[in-house]
mmCIF file of C-alpha atoms and ligand atoms in Angstrom:
data_model
loop_
_atom_site.group_PDB
_atom_site.id
_atom_site.type_symbol
_atom_site.label_atom_id
_atom_site.label_comp_id
_atom_site.label_asym_id
_atom_site.label_seq_id
_atom_site.Cartn_x
_atom_site.Cartn_y
_atom_site.Cartn_z
ATOM 1 C CA MET A 411 6.861 -2.519 -111.805
ATOM 2 C CA SER A 412 5.291 -4.982 -109.370
ATOM 3 C CA LYS A 413 6.415 -4.738 -105.785
ATOM 4 C CA ARG A 414 9.044 -7.264 -104.711
ATOM 5 C CA THR A 415 10.071 -8.362 -101.255
ATOM 6 C CA LEU A 416 13.581 -8.912 -99.909
ATOM 7 C CA ASP A 417 13.065 -12.605 -100.524
ATOM 8 C CA THR A 418 12.097 -12.329 -104.165
ATOM 9 C CA PHE A 419 14.736 -9.688 -104.793
ATOM 10 C CA PHE A 420 17.437 -12.322 -104.446
ATOM 11 C CA SER A 421 15.707 -15.158 -106.283
ATOM 12 C CA SER A 422 14.801 -15.497 -109.945
ATOM 13 C CA THR A 423 11.377 -17.059 -109.346
ATOM 14 C CA PRO A 424 9.296 -14.625 -107.298
ATOM 15 C CA LYS A 425 7.648 -16.466 -104.387
ATOM 16 C CA LYS A 426 4.788 -15.507 -102.179
ATOM 17 C CA ALA A 427 6.052 -12.979 -99.640
ATOM 18 C CA ARG A 428 7.759 -14.536 -96.646
ATOM 19 C CA VAL A 429 8.738 -11.753 -94.343
ATOM 20 C CA VAL A 430 12.421 -12.125 -93.536
ATOM 21 C CA GLY A 431 13.080 -12.170 -89.822
ATOM 22 C CA LEU A 432 9.431 -12.270 -88.799
ATOM 23 C CA SER A 433 8.042 -15.049 -86.716
ATOM 24 C CA PRO A 434 6.296 -17.803 -88.687
ATOM 25 C CA LEU A 435 3.462 -17.695 -86.111
ATOM 26 C CA PRO A 436 0.861 -15.200 -87.357
ATOM 27 C CA SER A 437 -0.180 -14.131 -83.874
ATOM 28 C CA LEU A 438 3.173 -13.214 -82.326
ATOM 29 C CA GLU A 439 3.196 -9.512 -83.051
ATOM 30 C CA THR A 440 -0.439 -8.748 -82.326
ATOM 31 C CA THR A 441 0.314 -7.076 -78.995
ATOM 32 C CA ASN A 442 2.448 -4.535 -80.781
ATOM 33 C CA ASP A 443 0.048 -4.159 -83.659
ATOM 34 C CA ARG A 444 -2.630 -3.042 -81.253
ATOM 35 C CA LYS A 445 -0.259 -0.595 -79.582
ATOM 36 C CA TYR A 446 1.183 0.934 -82.755
ATOM 37 C CA GLY A 447 -1.641 1.258 -85.236
ATOM 38 C CA ILE A 448 -3.620 -1.890 -86.035
ATOM 39 C CA GLU A 449 -6.619 -2.537 -83.796
ATOM 40 C CA ASN A 450 -8.398 -5.442 -85.419
ATOM 41 C CA GLU A 451 -5.940 -8.332 -85.128
ATOM 42 C CA VAL A 452 -6.889 -11.693 -83.652
ATOM 43 C CA GLU A 453 -6.476 -11.842 -79.876
ATOM 44 C CA ALA A 454 -3.376 -13.804 -78.887
ATOM 45 C CA THR A 455 -2.809 -12.906 -75.279
ATOM 46 C CA SER A 456 -1.097 -16.161 -74.328
ATOM 47 C CA VAL A 457 1.663 -15.837 -76.938
ATOM 48 C CA PRO A 458 4.670 -13.837 -75.796
ATOM 49 C CA MET A 459 5.810 -10.892 -77.887
ATOM 50 C CA LYS A 460 8.981 -11.534 -79.876
ATOM 51 C CA THR A 461 11.955 -9.406 -78.855
ATOM 52 C CA THR A 462 15.657 -8.985 -79.448
ATOM 53 C CA ASN A 463 17.613 -9.171 -76.218
ATOM 54 C CA HIS A 464 21.261 -9.024 -75.237
ATOM 55 C CA PRO A 465 23.093 -8.538 -71.923
ATOM 56 C CA THR A 466 24.182 -5.073 -73.065
ATOM 57 C CA TYR A 467 20.553 -3.923 -73.519
ATOM 58 C CA PRO A 468 18.809 -2.200 -70.577
ATOM 59 C CA TRP A 469 15.600 -3.946 -71.740
ATOM 60 C CA PRO A 470 14.514 -6.216 -74.604
ATOM 61 C CA ILE A 471 13.441 -4.515 -77.843
ATOM 62 C CA PRO A 472 10.267 -5.891 -79.502
ATOM 63 C CA HIS A 473 10.237 -6.921 -83.133
ATOM 64 C CA LEU A 474 8.295 -4.631 -85.449
ATOM 65 C CA PRO A 475 4.523 -4.971 -85.487
ATOM 66 C CA ARG A 476 3.582 -7.147 -88.413
ATOM 67 C CA HIS A 477 1.833 -4.414 -90.430
ATOM 68 C CA ILE A 478 5.023 -2.278 -90.380
ATOM 69 C CA ALA A 479 7.373 -5.170 -91.161
ATOM 70 C CA GLU A 480 5.263 -6.327 -94.090
ATOM 71 C CA GLU A 481 5.238 -2.845 -95.668
ATOM 72 C CA MET A 482 8.981 -2.459 -95.121
ATOM 73 C CA GLU A 483 9.631 -5.715 -96.929
ATOM 74 C CA LEU A 484 8.098 -4.245 -100.058
ATOM 75 C CA LEU A 485 10.568 -1.362 -100.219
ATOM 76 C CA VAL A 486 13.477 -3.179 -101.835
ATOM 77 C CA THR A 487 12.814 -1.514 -105.181
ATOM 78 C CA ALA A 488 12.430 2.046 -103.829
ATOM 79 C CA GLN A 489 13.920 4.558 -106.255
ATOM 80 C CA GLY A 490 15.641 7.785 -105.266
ATOM 81 C CA THR A 491 16.389 10.973 -107.192
ATOM 82 C CA GLU A 492 20.039 11.731 -107.895
ATOM 83 C CA MET A 493 21.357 15.129 -106.809
ATOM 84 C CA ARG A 494 24.766 15.780 -108.337
ATOM 85 C CA ASP A 495 24.352 19.391 -109.386
ATOM 86 C CA GLN A 496 27.091 20.786 -107.111
ATOM 87 C CA PRO A 497 30.827 20.097 -107.084
ATOM 88 C CA ASP A 498 31.732 16.906 -105.167
ATOM 89 C CA LEU A 499 28.088 16.279 -104.261
ATOM 90 C CA ASP A 500 26.470 12.882 -104.800
ATOM 91 C CA LEU A 501 23.132 12.391 -103.063
ATOM 92 C CA LEU A 502 20.340 9.927 -103.667
ATOM 93 C CA TYR A 503 17.154 11.438 -102.217
ATOM 94 C CA PHE A 504 14.136 9.242 -101.486
ATOM 95 C CA GLN A 505 10.971 11.291 -100.910
ATOM 96 C CA PRO A 506 9.905 9.181 -99.137
ATOM 97 C CA PHE A 507 11.664 5.863 -98.640
ATOM 98 C CA ILE A 508 9.316 4.741 -95.862
ATOM 99 C CA PRO A 509 5.708 5.309 -96.977
ATOM 100 C CA LYS A 510 3.469 7.651 -95.001
ATOM 101 C CA SER A 511 1.164 4.686 -94.251
ATOM 102 C CA ILE A 512 3.716 3.268 -91.769
ATOM 103 C CA ALA A 513 6.083 6.199 -91.028
ATOM 104 C CA ARG A 514 3.971 7.450 -88.104
ATOM 105 C CA ASP A 515 3.633 4.029 -86.470
ATOM 106 C CA LEU A 516 7.337 3.285 -86.988
ATOM 107 C CA PHE A 517 8.225 6.627 -85.383
ATOM 108 C CA GLU A 518 5.978 5.946 -82.363
ATOM 109 C CA PHE A 519 7.295 2.392 -82.053
ATOM 110 C CA LEU A 520 10.986 3.343 -82.095
ATOM 111 C CA ARG A 521 10.532 6.329 -79.778
ATOM 112 C CA SER A 522 8.727 4.132 -77.239
ATOM 113 C CA GLU A 523 10.827 0.999 -77.414
ATOM 114 C CA LEU A 524 14.449 2.112 -77.837
ATOM 115 C CA PHE A 525 16.724 3.272 -75.034
ATOM 116 C CA PHE A 526 18.416 6.638 -75.436
ATOM 117 C CA TYR A 527 21.299 8.574 -73.891
ATOM 118 C CA ARG A 528 22.230 12.213 -73.459
ATOM 119 C CA VAL A 529 26.007 11.976 -73.804
ATOM 120 C CA SER A 530 28.527 14.408 -72.273
ATOM 121 C CA TYR A 531 32.229 14.338 -72.958
ATOM 122 C CA THR A 532 35.202 16.643 -72.593
ATOM 123 C CA ILE A 533 37.438 18.006 -75.297
ATOM 124 C CA LYS A 534 40.451 20.289 -75.159
ATOM 125 C CA ARG A 535 39.518 23.620 -76.697
ATOM 126 C CA PHE A 536 42.221 26.295 -76.871
ATOM 127 C CA GLY A 537 44.182 24.256 -74.322
ATOM 128 C CA LYS A 538 41.232 24.176 -71.878
ATOM 129 C CA GLU A 539 39.126 21.134 -70.917
ATOM 130 C CA THR A 540 35.586 21.886 -72.112
ATOM 131 C CA VAL A 541 32.452 19.819 -71.417
ATOM 132 C CA ILE A 542 30.317 19.135 -74.473
ATOM 133 C CA ASN A 543 26.683 18.199 -73.828
ATOM 134 C CA THR A 544 25.340 16.497 -76.952
ATOM 135 C CA PRO A 545 22.219 18.511 -77.858
ATOM 136 C CA ARG A 546 19.999 15.516 -78.728
ATOM 137 C CA PHE A 547 19.261 11.956 -77.536
ATOM 138 C CA THR A 548 21.363 9.220 -79.122
ATOM 139 C CA THR A 549 21.728 5.454 -79.207
ATOM 140 C CA VAL A 550 23.790 3.061 -81.339
ATOM 141 C CA PHE A 551 23.988 -0.584 -82.377
ATOM 142 C CA GLY A 552 26.524 -2.501 -84.432
ATOM 143 C CA LEU A 553 30.015 -3.853 -84.755
ATOM 144 C CA ASP A 554 32.787 -3.101 -87.230
ATOM 145 C CA GLU A 555 33.712 -5.371 -90.127
ATOM 146 C CA THR A 556 36.475 -7.245 -88.253
ATOM 147 C CA SER A 557 34.084 -8.934 -85.764
ATOM 148 C CA LEU A 558 30.753 -10.773 -85.500
ATOM 149 C CA PHE A 559 28.211 -11.273 -82.723
ATOM 150 C CA GLN A 560 27.742 -14.838 -81.651
ATOM 151 C CA PRO A 561 24.044 -15.513 -82.278
ATOM 152 C CA ASP A 562 21.918 -17.615 -79.988
ATOM 153 C CA LYS A 563 22.168 -21.278 -80.977
ATOM 154 C CA HIS A 564 18.400 -21.580 -81.319
ATOM 155 C CA ASP A 565 17.419 -18.278 -82.898
ATOM 156 C CA ALA A 566 19.527 -16.207 -85.269
ATOM 157 C CA ASN A 567 17.650 -13.052 -84.201
ATOM 158 C CA SER A 568 18.487 -13.232 -80.530
ATOM 159 C CA PHE A 569 21.686 -13.287 -78.581
ATOM 160 C CA PRO A 570 22.638 -15.064 -75.368
ATOM 161 C CA THR A 571 21.288 -13.182 -72.362
ATOM 162 C CA GLY A 572 22.685 -13.295 -68.861
ATOM 163 C CA ASN A 573 25.122 -11.516 -66.633
ATOM 164 C CA ALA A 574 26.697 -8.519 -68.384
ATOM 165 C CA SER A 575 30.024 -9.226 -66.706
ATOM 166 C CA LYS A 576 30.018 -12.537 -68.586
ATOM 167 C CA LEU A 577 29.214 -11.247 -72.065
ATOM 168 C CA PRO A 578 28.564 -13.715 -74.854
ATOM 169 C CA SER A 579 31.340 -13.951 -77.331
ATOM 170 C CA ILE A 580 32.178 -11.584 -80.087
ATOM 171 C CA LEU A 581 33.911 -13.600 -82.787
ATOM 172 C CA GLU A 582 36.721 -12.772 -85.199
ATOM 173 C CA ALA A 583 35.169 -12.224 -88.636
ATOM 174 C CA SER A 584 38.252 -13.738 -90.259
ATOM 175 C CA ASP A 585 37.837 -16.931 -88.188
ATOM 176 C CA PRO A 586 34.371 -17.216 -86.593
ATOM 177 C CA SER A 587 35.458 -20.216 -84.526
ATOM 178 C CA ARG A 588 37.627 -17.832 -82.486
ATOM 179 C CA PRO A 589 36.316 -15.346 -79.885
ATOM 180 C CA VAL A 590 38.066 -11.966 -80.011
ATOM 181 C CA ARG A 591 40.795 -11.178 -77.480
ATOM 182 C CA ARG A 592 39.417 -9.762 -74.225
ATOM 183 C CA ASP A 593 41.096 -6.421 -74.860
ATOM 184 C CA LYS A 594 39.951 -5.995 -78.471
ATOM 185 C CA TYR A 595 37.140 -3.617 -77.351
ATOM 186 C CA LYS A 596 36.953 -1.291 -74.367
ATOM 187 C CA CYS A 597 33.270 -0.612 -75.113
ATOM 188 C CA LYS A 598 30.479 -3.203 -75.015
ATOM 189 C CA PRO A 599 29.086 -3.502 -78.548
ATOM 190 C CA ARG A 600 25.346 -4.081 -78.975
ATOM 191 C CA PRO A 601 23.767 -6.119 -81.780
ATOM 192 C CA ILE A 602 21.345 -4.325 -84.109
ATOM 193 C CA PRO A 603 17.830 -5.286 -82.925
ATOM 194 C CA GLU A 604 15.597 -7.022 -85.448
ATOM 195 C CA CYS A 605 13.311 -3.966 -85.720
ATOM 196 C CA LEU A 606 16.208 -1.880 -87.109
ATOM 197 C CA ASP A 607 17.945 -4.741 -88.848
ATOM 198 C CA LEU A 608 15.014 -5.145 -91.243
ATOM 199 C CA LEU A 609 15.498 -1.514 -92.307
ATOM 200 C CA ARG A 610 19.235 -2.197 -92.687
ATOM 201 C CA ARG A 611 18.636 -5.227 -94.930
ATOM 202 C CA VAL A 612 16.090 -3.431 -97.104
ATOM 203 C CA THR A 613 18.405 -0.413 -97.450
ATOM 204 C CA GLU A 614 21.318 -2.647 -98.411
ATOM 205 C CA ALA A 615 19.211 -4.092 -101.222
ATOM 206 C CA CYS A 616 18.129 -0.634 -102.467
ATOM 207 C CA THR A 617 21.484 1.074 -102.291
ATOM 208 C CA ASP A 618 23.820 -1.796 -103.154
ATOM 209 C CA THR A 619 25.893 -0.964 -100.076
ATOM 210 C CA LYS A 620 26.718 -2.873 -96.868
ATOM 211 C CA TYR A 621 26.050 -1.391 -93.422
ATOM 212 C CA ASN A 622 27.109 -2.691 -90.013
ATOM 213 C CA PHE A 623 26.183 0.260 -87.779
ATOM 214 C CA CYS A 624 22.883 1.884 -86.944
ATOM 215 C CA LEU A 625 23.004 5.245 -85.138
ATOM 216 C CA VAL A 626 19.767 6.773 -83.889
ATOM 217 C CA ASN A 627 19.245 10.435 -82.949
ATOM 218 C CA TYR A 628 16.114 11.773 -81.265
ATOM 219 C CA TYR A 629 15.567 15.525 -81.528
ATOM 220 C CA ALA A 630 12.970 16.142 -78.827
ATOM 221 C CA SER A 631 12.360 19.760 -79.819
ATOM 222 C CA GLY A 632 13.662 22.581 -81.992
ATOM 223 C CA SER A 633 16.370 23.172 -79.373
ATOM 224 C CA ASP A 634 17.942 19.821 -80.227
ATOM 225 C CA SER A 635 20.359 19.890 -83.138
ATOM 226 C CA ILE A 636 23.542 18.601 -84.727
ATOM 227 C CA SER A 637 26.162 21.142 -85.747
ATOM 228 C CA TYR A 638 28.039 21.212 -89.048
ATOM 229 C CA HIS A 639 30.238 18.126 -89.416
ATOM 230 C CA SER A 640 31.100 15.434 -91.930
ATOM 231 C CA ASP A 641 31.045 11.689 -91.401
ATOM 232 C CA ASP A 642 34.375 11.048 -93.050
ATOM 233 C CA GLU A 643 36.322 9.449 -90.215
ATOM 234 C CA TYR A 644 39.192 7.231 -91.330
ATOM 235 C CA PHE A 645 37.537 4.163 -89.809
ATOM 236 C CA LEU A 646 34.756 4.338 -92.433
ATOM 237 C CA GLY A 647 37.250 4.043 -95.302
ATOM 238 C CA PRO A 648 37.396 6.445 -98.288
ATOM 239 C CA ASN A 649 34.179 7.999 -99.686
ATOM 240 C CA PRO A 650 31.805 6.258 -97.251
ATOM 241 C CA ALA A 651 28.106 5.883 -98.120
ATOM 242 C CA ILE A 652 25.729 6.888 -95.330
ATOM 243 C CA ALA A 653 21.975 6.328 -95.467
ATOM 244 C CA SER A 654 20.094 8.845 -93.303
ATOM 245 C CA PHE A 655 16.359 8.484 -92.469
ATOM 246 C CA THR A 656 13.858 10.957 -91.041
ATOM 247 C CA LEU A 657 10.796 9.961 -88.990
ATOM 248 C CA GLY A 658 8.434 12.370 -87.248
ATOM 249 C CA ALA A 659 8.822 16.127 -87.414
ATOM 250 C CA ARG A 660 10.075 17.890 -90.519
ATOM 251 C CA ARG A 661 13.481 19.534 -90.046
ATOM 252 C CA ASP A 662 15.875 21.454 -92.277
ATOM 253 C CA PHE A 663 19.017 19.593 -93.336
ATOM 254 C CA LEU A 664 21.723 22.047 -94.369
ATOM 255 C CA MET A 665 24.822 21.242 -96.380
ATOM 256 C CA ARG A 666 27.787 23.404 -97.296
ATOM 257 C CA HIS A 667 31.009 22.716 -99.145
ATOM 258 C CA LYS A 668 34.129 22.537 -96.995
ATOM 259 C CA PRO A 669 36.490 25.455 -97.450
ATOM 260 C CA PRO A 670 39.328 24.646 -99.844
ATOM 261 C CA LYS A 671 42.319 23.335 -97.864
ATOM 262 C CA ASP A 672 45.087 25.754 -96.769
ATOM 263 C CA LYS A 673 43.479 28.743 -98.432
ATOM 264 C CA GLY A 674 41.605 30.146 -95.438
ATOM 265 C CA SER A 675 38.929 31.494 -97.748
ATOM 266 C CA GLU A 676 35.144 31.512 -97.340
ATOM 267 C CA PRO A 677 33.222 28.260 -97.835
ATOM 268 C CA GLY A 678 32.231 27.688 -101.427
ATOM 269 C CA VAL A 679 34.216 30.625 -102.835
ATOM 270 C CA GLU A 680 36.666 28.626 -104.905
ATOM 271 C CA THR A 681 34.439 25.693 -105.711
ATOM 272 C CA ASN A 682 31.419 27.767 -106.814
ATOM 273 C CA ALA A 683 29.397 25.375 -104.689
ATOM 274 C CA LYS A 684 26.069 26.680 -103.453
ATOM 275 C CA ASP A 685 24.709 25.732 -100.042
ATOM 276 C CA VAL A 686 22.089 22.984 -100.119
ATOM 277 C CA LYS A 687 18.926 22.973 -97.991
ATOM 278 C CA LEU A 688 16.619 19.965 -97.858
ATOM 279 C CA SER A 689 13.420 20.083 -95.854
ATOM 280 C CA LEU A 690 13.343 16.482 -94.645
ATOM 281 C CA SER A 691 9.938 15.063 -93.825
ATOM 282 C CA SER A 692 8.813 11.821 -92.199
ATOM 283 C CA GLY A 693 9.874 8.773 -94.203
ATOM 284 C CA ASP A 694 12.507 10.569 -96.302
ATOM 285 C CA MET A 695 15.968 9.068 -96.779
ATOM 286 C CA VAL A 696 19.102 10.788 -98.052
ATOM 287 C CA LEU A 697 21.964 8.589 -99.187
ATOM 288 C CA MET A 698 25.208 10.579 -99.028
ATOM 289 C CA ARG A 699 27.829 8.832 -101.117
ATOM 290 C CA GLY A 700 30.928 9.174 -103.328
ATOM 291 C CA PRO A 701 32.923 12.366 -102.678
ATOM 292 C CA THR A 702 30.173 13.934 -100.504
ATOM 293 C CA GLN A 703 31.561 13.222 -97.015
ATOM 294 C CA PRO A 704 35.179 14.286 -97.684
ATOM 295 C CA ASN A 705 34.007 17.560 -99.269
ATOM 296 C CA TRP A 706 30.739 18.622 -97.648
ATOM 297 C CA LEU A 707 29.510 19.425 -94.138
ATOM 298 C CA HIS A 708 25.942 18.825 -92.967
ATOM 299 C CA SER A 709 23.834 19.926 -89.998
ATOM 300 C CA ILE A 710 20.354 20.053 -88.459
ATOM 301 C CA PRO A 711 20.148 23.587 -87.043
ATOM 302 C CA LYS A 712 18.065 24.589 -84.026
ATOM 303 C CA ARG A 713 14.604 25.920 -84.867
ATOM 304 C CA LYS A 714 12.045 27.872 -82.830
ATOM 305 C CA GLY A 715 8.432 26.651 -82.651
ATOM 306 C CA GLY A 716 6.600 24.682 -85.326
ATOM 307 C CA GLU A 717 6.454 20.928 -85.663
ATOM 308 C CA ALA A 718 10.068 20.432 -84.480
ATOM 309 C CA ASP A 719 8.679 20.294 -80.936
ATOM 310 C CA ASN A 720 6.770 17.101 -81.807
ATOM 311 C CA GLY A 721 10.089 15.232 -82.006
ATOM 312 C CA ARG A 722 12.120 13.800 -84.847
ATOM 313 C CA ILE A 723 14.007 10.518 -85.130
ATOM 314 C CA ASN A 724 17.015 10.222 -87.416
ATOM 315 C CA ILE A 725 18.506 6.837 -88.234
ATOM 316 C CA THR A 726 21.849 6.568 -90.015
ATOM 317 C CA LEU A 727 23.274 3.355 -91.447
ATOM 318 C CA ARG A 728 27.039 3.200 -91.962
ATOM 319 C CA ARG A 729 29.860 0.685 -92.354
ATOM 320 C CA ALA A 730 32.796 0.850 -89.940
ATOM 321 C CA MET A 731 35.836 -1.044 -91.144
ATOM 322 C CA ILE A 732 37.967 -1.322 -87.973
ATOM 323 C CA PRO A 733 37.578 -1.479 -84.147
ATOM 324 C CA ALA A 734 38.353 2.256 -83.801
ATOM 325 C CA GLY A 735 34.944 2.913 -85.413
ATOM 326 C CA THR A 736 33.186 0.720 -82.855
ATOM 327 C CA GLU A 737 34.952 2.476 -79.948
ATOM 328 C CA ASN A 738 34.123 5.912 -81.351
ATOM 329 C CA TYR A 739 30.435 5.244 -81.948
ATOM 330 C CA TYR A 740 29.774 3.795 -78.463
ATOM 331 C CA ARG A 741 31.746 6.543 -76.756
ATOM 332 C CA TYR A 742 29.777 9.345 -78.421
ATOM 333 C CA ASN A 743 26.329 7.765 -78.710
ATOM 334 C CA VAL A 744 25.990 5.671 -75.530
ATOM 335 C CA GLY A 745 28.773 6.983 -73.285
ATOM 336 C CA ASP A 746 28.602 6.132 -69.593
ATOM 337 C CA GLY A 747 25.551 8.143 -68.520
ATOM 338 C CA SER A 748 22.000 7.229 -67.605
ATOM 339 C CA VAL A 749 19.449 5.656 -69.875
ATOM 340 C CA TYR A 750 16.290 7.461 -71.009
ATOM 341 C CA ARG A 751 12.988 6.005 -72.065
ATOM 342 C CA TRP A 752 9.938 7.632 -73.675
ATOM 343 C CA ASP A 753 7.142 8.171 -71.153
ATOM 344 C CA THR A 754 3.836 7.779 -72.976
ATOM 345 C CA VAL A 755 1.873 9.631 -70.252
ATOM 346 C CA ARG A 756 4.219 12.592 -69.754
ATOM 347 C CA ARG A 757 5.085 12.509 -73.481
ATOM 348 C CA GLU A 758 8.762 13.154 -72.912
ATOM 349 C CA MET A 759 12.018 11.247 -72.426
ATOM 350 C CA VAL A 760 12.507 10.419 -68.755
ATOM 351 C CA LEU A 761 15.424 8.914 -66.886
ATOM 352 C CA SER A 762 14.751 5.214 -66.661
ATOM 353 C CA THR A 763 14.801 3.548 -63.266
ATOM 354 C CA LYS A 764 16.269 0.490 -64.962
ATOM 355 C CA ALA A 765 20.029 0.918 -64.597
ATOM 356 C CA THR A 766 22.192 -0.018 -67.576
ATOM 357 C CA ASP A 767 24.145 -3.072 -66.635
ATOM 358 C CA SER A 768 26.554 -2.621 -69.471
HETATM 359 O O1 AKG B 1923 19.577 14.098 -88.096
HETATM 360 C C1 AKG B 1923 20.080 14.122 -89.226
HETATM 361 O O2 AKG B 1923 19.415 14.185 -90.249
HETATM 362 C C2 AKG B 1923 21.591 14.086 -89.383
HETATM 363 C C3 AKG B 1923 22.309 13.256 -88.368
HETATM 364 C C4 AKG B 1923 23.768 13.205 -88.623
HETATM 365 O O3 AKG B 1923 24.282 13.922 -89.428
HETATM 366 C C5 AKG B 1923 24.608 12.261 -87.891
HETATM 367 O O4 AKG B 1923 24.140 11.578 -86.985
HETATM 368 O O5 AKG B 1923 25.803 12.175 -88.223
HETATM 369 FE FE1 FE2 B 1924 26.262 13.248 -89.941
#
């Protein structure tokens, strides 16, 4: 089958590729192309780099370099392999979704340009307040289904900038002429930057599913991890579909069936479900859908040595239905701590001197 772009995917007469969301000026992304892979573009030093900005961002996030964006546009017909060989399991596994030709540059770009957090929070465990230090870097963008960001009047890809205490409006999705009540959100939601929104749009086309949140994890080494959990919170609605991408180092992704309710027996015993282990490599995407989240747990366990220490980015796309989802995601993925940025010389995440003004 010939490759189709997002544009042609939705129209009956295939047109020449016009990259959705990319600047019509051919020279705008050359600065980034030189930094993240392509060396031989035309010089365009006087043209500013295109970015997404918003008062909640610690710094503007550049659009994707053109060579990455153009490849991504071609992915709308990517085909995954179904995995439904265990009870209650429904996975669509793309090996890869993002081709190797751009996976490395996309990884380097996102690691360098996004802002990250190392979130701590307290929970009550056995009646005692316990501090949990999230064992990975996180960041999040998006807004639940009940609201919309007010785009900039002149450019649908940017948002009014200015003083964070005077945030631009978030609008009621049911009546976009109306800003939301001041107390609708305690957190300060952040729009999905264009560089991640292109991935969101392409994934929507491939998976026939809508997403309004983009969560990003950075596992700096094999000591970073995520413990067994399921993403089946009530604010995602029943049987939520979650698209989960890997960039950078290969890591094991483990899945196990939840123990049958009220029986107190070992996992898998009554369902005959076997544990699942996927070795996720750069560019892979796993779509978890149907009964998977209510019935299965997943994790990225700690690992000693090997390529894990080169760093891995995970991106998940999800759809939150109500404001409780927005509050939850910002609390656990941004929190109220300091912002980190990748230091290209030290080759590690460092505390940024730029204070978050959100
Ligand atoms: O890093 C991964 O592959 C999994 C991340 C995950 O499960 C999550 O963020 O909920
Ligand atoms: Fe998860």
